[in-house]
Each structure stands twice: as C-alpha cells, then as structure tokens.
C-alpha cells in the first residue's frame, strides 16, 4: 500500500505554529467564509449542511444570498421535503450547478429519514453517503456543525500548503491524507477557514500578493512565477 506522505522536507512544528498564528491574526482582518458565518449565526448542523452543499464551486457572496433565500422557506427537514425541485431551484439560483444541487437537496429528507432516522450524521464516512456530499463538504460539516476535528481541503488549502512547501501533493484527497499524518490535530477545525480567507485576500492562484504577505519569509513559493 502506497503511503500518502511525501519525501518533501516538512517544516518543523515551530514553523507551522508560527504560520498558523499569523494566519489566525490575518483572518481577523477579513470577512470570514460564508459557511463559517452561517455556522455561528445558526449553530444548526442541518443549515450548515445545506449551505455547504450550495457553496461548492460558488462564490461566497452568491452562497450567502442563496442561503438567505433558502432559509426563508426551510428551517427543518420537513420544510425541505415539502418543496418541489423547481421551487428549490428558484430559491438557490444562481449558485453553481443549481439544477444538480436542487435535485440533491430534494433527495435529502427521504435519504436522511431512511438511513439516519432524520438526523444529520456526525462522521465523514456517513456524510459522504448523502446526495451531493463529497469529502470537502463532509469534513466541513463535521468541523463546523459538530465542532469535531476534521480536515476540510479545498483548492485554497491544497494550493497554499503546497506553495509554502509544507506538503507536496497532487490533489485535495492526497493533501487531506497527508495532513492527517503531519498536521497537529489542534489546527484541523480552523485551518480551512484561515487558508480560504488568506487565499481569497492575499495568496491568489495566479498573482499572489507576495510583497505584502505576512508569511512570506516562511514560504518556499513553489510554483510562483517571478514577475
């Protein structure tokens, strides 16, 4: 069986501690990702699950607007069950892949009632069996919905940690598995929010703002083109 760890040099615990501390401070200066905001506002795993499904391949501003519209009609599983696919589509438009997401949301009440007694499961392994839920969504629901250690890896987490040189992985799944082995568990719940915010505001995919980056001295700048 092939190990998910790599032979790339791994920074010391001190370095990841230092980077995390700076990212936490930087996070406080910007708007928090929408799903985290919803988790704070609602403290409801059901609504966190819905908004997280909506958020995939969708900008935060669009997710926020769609979540507000959806929650104006849906507060419980029963409310969602009463809506038609078309009604759900109208509520969540224009999130990415809204046709597919409306189908997934329509299937949720029956699936949750049949397999989980109408409750939101609390493990990644159970959550990924739900319609429209992959590992990213599942991990985020576990972390934000139930405050349990979970590693949500999206494009920001994968890109930035590889750019820093902390890991050397080819995709989000490998990144998640590698981080499970090397990243201290105390960082698991919050690392996604900090890196998403950092990626949206400073460490962009194409033109990262290295000249004003507070963790520039720790960064190996893997894949960053010189200007």
CSV table of C-alpha atoms in Angstrom, one decimal:
chain,number,residue,atom,x,y,z
A,1,UNK,CA,0.0,0.0,0.0
A,2,UNK,CA,1.4,3.4,-1.0
A,3,UNK,CA,1.9,5.9,1.7
A,4,UNK,CA,0.2,9.3,1.3
A,5,UNK,CA,3.2,11.1,2.8
A,6,UNK,CA,5.9,12.5,0.6
A,7,UNK,CA,9.6,12.8,0.7
A,8,UNK,CA,9.4,16.6,0.5
A,9,UNK,CA,11.0,18.3,3.5
A,10,UNK,CA,8.4,19.1,6.2
A,11,UNK,CA,8.8,22.3,8.2
A,12,UNK,CA,9.3,22.0,11.9
A,13,UNK,CA,6.4,22.2,14.4
A,14,UNK,CA,7.7,25.7,15.2
A,15,UNK,CA,7.2,26.8,11.7
A,16,UNK,CA,3.7,25.6,11.3
A,17,UNK,CA,2.9,27.0,14.7
A,18,UNK,CA,4.3,30.4,13.6
A,19,UNK,CA,2.4,30.3,10.3
A,20,UNK,CA,-0.8,29.3,11.9
A,21,UNK,CA,-0.5,32.2,14.5
A,22,UNK,CA,0.0,34.7,11.7
A,23,UNK,CA,-2.9,33.3,9.6
A,24,UNK,CA,-5.2,33.5,12.6
A,25,UNK,CA,-4.4,37.2,13.0
A,26,UNK,CA,-4.8,37.8,9.3
A,27,UNK,CA,-8.1,36.0,9.3
A,28,UNK,CA,-9.4,38.5,11.9
A,29,UNK,CA,-8.8,41.4,9.4
A,30,UNK,CA,-11.1,40.0,6.7
A,31,UNK,CA,-14.6,38.7,6.2
A,32,UNK,CA,-15.0,35.1,7.3
A,33,UNK,CA,-16.0,32.4,4.8
A,34,UNK,CA,-19.8,32.3,4.4
A,35,UNK,CA,-20.3,28.8,5.8
A,36,UNK,CA,-18.4,29.6,9.0
A,37,UNK,CA,-20.6,32.7,9.3
A,38,UNK,CA,-23.7,30.6,8.9
A,39,UNK,CA,-22.5,28.1,11.5
A,40,UNK,CA,-22.0,31.0,14.0
A,41,UNK,CA,-25.4,32.5,13.2
A,42,UNK,CA,-27.4,29.3,13.3
A,43,UNK,CA,-25.5,26.7,15.3
A,44,UNK,CA,-27.5,24.2,13.2
A,45,UNK,CA,-25.9,21.2,11.5
A,46,UNK,CA,-28.8,21.0,9.1
A,47,UNK,CA,-28.4,24.5,7.8
A,48,UNK,CA,-24.6,24.2,7.8
A,49,UNK,CA,-25.0,21.1,5.6
A,50,UNK,CA,-27.3,22.9,3.2
A,51,UNK,CA,-25.2,26.0,2.9
A,52,UNK,CA,-22.0,23.9,2.4
A,53,UNK,CA,-23.6,21.9,-0.4
A,54,UNK,CA,-24.6,25.3,-2.0
A,55,UNK,CA,-21.1,26.7,-1.6
A,56,UNK,CA,-19.2,24.2,-3.8
A,57,UNK,CA,-17.9,25.9,-6.9
A,58,UNK,CA,-19.8,29.0,-5.9
A,59,UNK,CA,-18.5,32.4,-4.7
A,60,UNK,CA,-19.2,33.3,-1.1
A,61,UNK,CA,-21.4,36.3,-1.9
A,62,UNK,CA,-23.7,34.1,-4.1
A,63,UNK,CA,-23.8,31.3,-1.5
A,64,UNK,CA,-24.8,33.8,1.2
A,65,UNK,CA,-27.6,35.3,-0.9
A,66,UNK,CA,-28.9,31.8,-1.9
A,67,UNK,CA,-28.7,30.6,1.7
A,68,UNK,CA,-30.8,33.5,3.0
A,69,UNK,CA,-33.4,32.8,0.4
A,70,UNK,CA,-33.4,29.1,1.1
A,71,UNK,CA,-33.6,29.6,4.9
A,72,UNK,CA,-36.6,31.9,4.5
A,73,UNK,CA,-38.5,28.8,3.5
A,74,UNK,CA,-36.6,26.0,5.0
A,75,UNK,CA,-35.8,25.6,8.7
A,76,UNK,CA,-36.4,21.9,9.1
A,77,UNK,CA,-36.1,18.7,7.1
A,78,UNK,CA,-39.9,18.7,6.8
A,79,UNK,CA,-39.9,22.2,5.2
A,80,UNK,CA,-37.4,20.9,2.6
A,81,UNK,CA,-39.4,17.8,1.9
A,82,UNK,CA,-42.5,20.0,1.0
A,83,UNK,CA,-40.7,21.9,-1.7
A,84,UNK,CA,-40.5,20.8,-5.3
A,85,UNK,CA,-37.3,20.6,-7.3
A,86,UNK,CA,-38.4,23.7,-9.2
A,87,UNK,CA,-39.1,25.7,-6.1
A,88,UNK,CA,-35.7,24.7,-4.7
A,89,UNK,CA,-34.0,25.8,-7.9
A,90,UNK,CA,-35.7,29.2,-7.7
A,91,UNK,CA,-34.5,29.7,-4.1
A,92,UNK,CA,-30.9,28.7,-4.7
A,93,UNK,CA,-30.3,30.2,-8.2
A,94,UNK,CA,-27.6,31.3,-9.3
A,95,UNK,CA,-25.3,29.0,-7.3
A,96,UNK,CA,-23.1,26.8,-9.4
A,97,UNK,CA,-24.7,23.7,-10.7
A,98,UNK,CA,-28.0,24.7,-9.2
A,99,UNK,CA,-30.0,22.2,-11.1
A,100,UNK,CA,-28.0,19.3,-9.7
A,101,UNK,CA,-27.9,20.8,-6.2
A,102,UNK,CA,-31.7,21.2,-6.2
A,103,UNK,CA,-32.0,17.5,-7.0
A,104,UNK,CA,-29.6,16.6,-4.2
A,105,UNK,CA,-31.5,18.8,-1.7
A,106,UNK,CA,-34.8,17.3,-2.7
A,107,UNK,CA,-33.4,13.8,-2.1
A,108,UNK,CA,-32.0,14.7,1.4
A,109,UNK,CA,-35.2,14.4,3.6
A,110,UNK,CA,-36.0,10.9,2.4
A,111,UNK,CA,-32.4,9.7,2.5
A,112,UNK,CA,-31.8,11.1,6.0
A,113,UNK,CA,-35.1,9.6,7.3
A,114,UNK,CA,-34.4,6.2,5.8
A,115,UNK,CA,-30.7,5.9,6.7
A,116,UNK,CA,-30.2,8.2,9.7
A,117,UNK,CA,-33.5,8.5,11.5
A,118,UNK,CA,-33.9,12.1,10.2
A,119,UNK,CA,-30.7,13.3,11.9
A,120,UNK,CA,-27.5,14.7,10.4
A,121,UNK,CA,-24.7,12.1,10.7
A,122,UNK,CA,-21.6,13.2,12.5
A,123,UNK,CA,-18.8,11.3,10.7
A,124,UNK,CA,-17.2,11.9,7.3
A,125,UNK,CA,-17.8,8.3,6.4
A,126,UNK,CA,-21.5,8.6,6.9
A,127,UNK,CA,-21.9,12.1,5.5
A,128,UNK,CA,-20.3,11.2,2.1
A,129,UNK,CA,-23.2,8.7,1.6
A,130,UNK,CA,-25.6,11.7,1.4
A,131,UNK,CA,-26.7,13.0,-2.0
A,132,UNK,CA,-24.3,15.7,-3.2
A,133,UNK,CA,-21.9,15.4,-0.4
A,134,UNK,CA,-18.2,14.7,-1.0
A,135,UNK,CA,-15.2,14.8,1.4
A,136,UNK,CA,-14.8,18.6,1.4
A,137,UNK,CA,-18.5,19.1,2.3
A,138,UNK,CA,-18.4,16.2,4.8
A,139,UNK,CA,-15.3,17.4,6.6
A,140,UNK,CA,-16.7,21.0,6.8
A,141,UNK,CA,-20.0,19.8,8.3
A,142,UNK,CA,-18.1,17.7,10.9
A,143,UNK,CA,-15.9,20.6,11.9
A,144,UNK,CA,-18.4,23.5,11.8
A,145,UNK,CA,-21.6,21.6,12.5
A,146,UNK,CA,-20.3,19.4,15.4
A,147,UNK,CA,-17.0,21.0,16.4
A,148,UNK,CA,-15.1,17.8,15.9
A,149,UNK,CA,-11.6,17.6,14.4
A,150,UNK,CA,-11.9,17.3,10.6
A,151,UNK,CA,-9.7,18.4,7.7
A,152,UNK,CA,-11.7,20.2,5.0
A,153,UNK,CA,-9.4,20.5,2.0
A,154,UNK,CA,-10.4,22.8,-0.8
A,155,UNK,CA,-8.4,24.4,-3.6
A,156,UNK,CA,-7.1,27.1,-1.3
A,157,UNK,CA,-5.8,24.7,1.3
A,158,UNK,CA,-4.3,22.4,-1.3
A,159,UNK,CA,-2.7,25.3,-3.2
A,160,UNK,CA,-1.3,27.3,-0.3
A,161,UNK,CA,0.2,24.5,1.7
A,162,UNK,CA,1.9,23.2,-1.4
A,163,UNK,CA,3.1,26.7,-2.3
A,164,UNK,CA,4.5,27.1,1.2
A,165,UNK,CA,6.4,23.8,0.8
A,166,UNK,CA,4.7,22.3,3.8
A,167,UNK,CA,3.5,19.4,1.7
A,168,UNK,CA,4.0,18.2,-1.9
A,169,UNK,CA,0.8,16.6,-3.1
A,170,UNK,CA,-1.1,16.2,-6.4
A,171,UNK,CA,-4.7,16.7,-5.4
A,172,UNK,CA,-7.0,17.5,-2.5
A,173,UNK,CA,-7.5,13.9,-1.4
A,174,UNK,CA,-3.8,13.3,-1.1
A,175,UNK,CA,-3.5,16.6,0.7
A,176,UNK,CA,-6.1,15.6,3.2
A,177,UNK,CA,-4.5,12.2,3.9
A,178,UNK,CA,-1.0,13.8,4.2
A,179,UNK,CA,-2.3,16.5,6.6
A,180,UNK,CA,-3.9,13.8,8.7
A,181,UNK,CA,-0.4,12.4,9.3
A,182,UNK,CA,1.6,15.6,9.9
A,183,UNK,CA,-0.7,18.5,10.9
A,184,UNK,CA,-1.3,18.8,14.6
A,185,UNK,CA,-4.9,18.0,15.3
A,186,UNK,CA,-5.4,21.2,17.3
A,187,UNK,CA,-5.4,23.0,13.9
A,188,UNK,CA,-7.8,20.8,12.0
A,189,UNK,CA,-11.1,22.6,12.6
A,190,UNK,CA,-9.9,26.1,11.8
A,191,UNK,CA,-7.2,25.7,9.2
A,192,UNK,CA,-9.6,25.6,6.3
A,193,UNK,CA,-11.3,28.9,7.3
A,194,UNK,CA,-7.9,30.6,7.8
A,195,UNK,CA,-6.5,29.4,4.5
A,196,UNK,CA,-9.7,30.1,2.5
A,197,UNK,CA,-9.7,33.7,3.8
A,198,UNK,CA,-6.0,34.0,3.1
A,199,UNK,CA,-6.4,32.6,-0.4
A,200,UNK,CA,-9.2,35.0,-1.2
A,201,UNK,CA,-7.5,38.1,0.1
A,202,UNK,CA,-3.7,37.6,-0.4
A,203,UNK,CA,-2.5,34.2,-1.7
A,204,UNK,CA,-4.3,34.2,-5.0
A,205,UNK,CA,-3.8,31.3,-7.6
A,206,UNK,CA,-2.2,33.4,-10.3
A,207,UNK,CA,-1.0,36.7,-8.8
A,208,UNK,CA,-0.3,36.2,-5.1
A,209,UNK,CA,0.5,39.4,-3.3
A,210,UNK,CA,3.9,38.2,-2.0
A,211,UNK,CA,5.1,41.7,-1.5
A,212,UNK,CA,2.6,42.3,1.3
A,213,UNK,CA,2.3,38.7,2.6
A,214,UNK,CA,2.8,38.3,6.4
A,215,UNK,CA,4.1,34.7,6.0
A,216,UNK,CA,6.4,35.4,3.0
A,217,UNK,CA,9.6,34.6,4.9
A,218,UNK,CA,8.3,31.1,5.6
A,219,UNK,CA,7.1,30.4,2.0
A,220,UNK,CA,9.1,28.3,-0.5
A,221,UNK,CA,7.0,29.9,-3.2
A,222,UNK,CA,6.6,26.6,-5.0
A,223,UNK,CA,5.1,27.3,-8.5
A,224,UNK,CA,5.0,31.1,-8.1
A,225,UNK,CA,6.3,32.8,-11.2
A,226,UNK,CA,8.7,35.6,-10.8
A,227,UNK,CA,7.4,39.0,-12.0
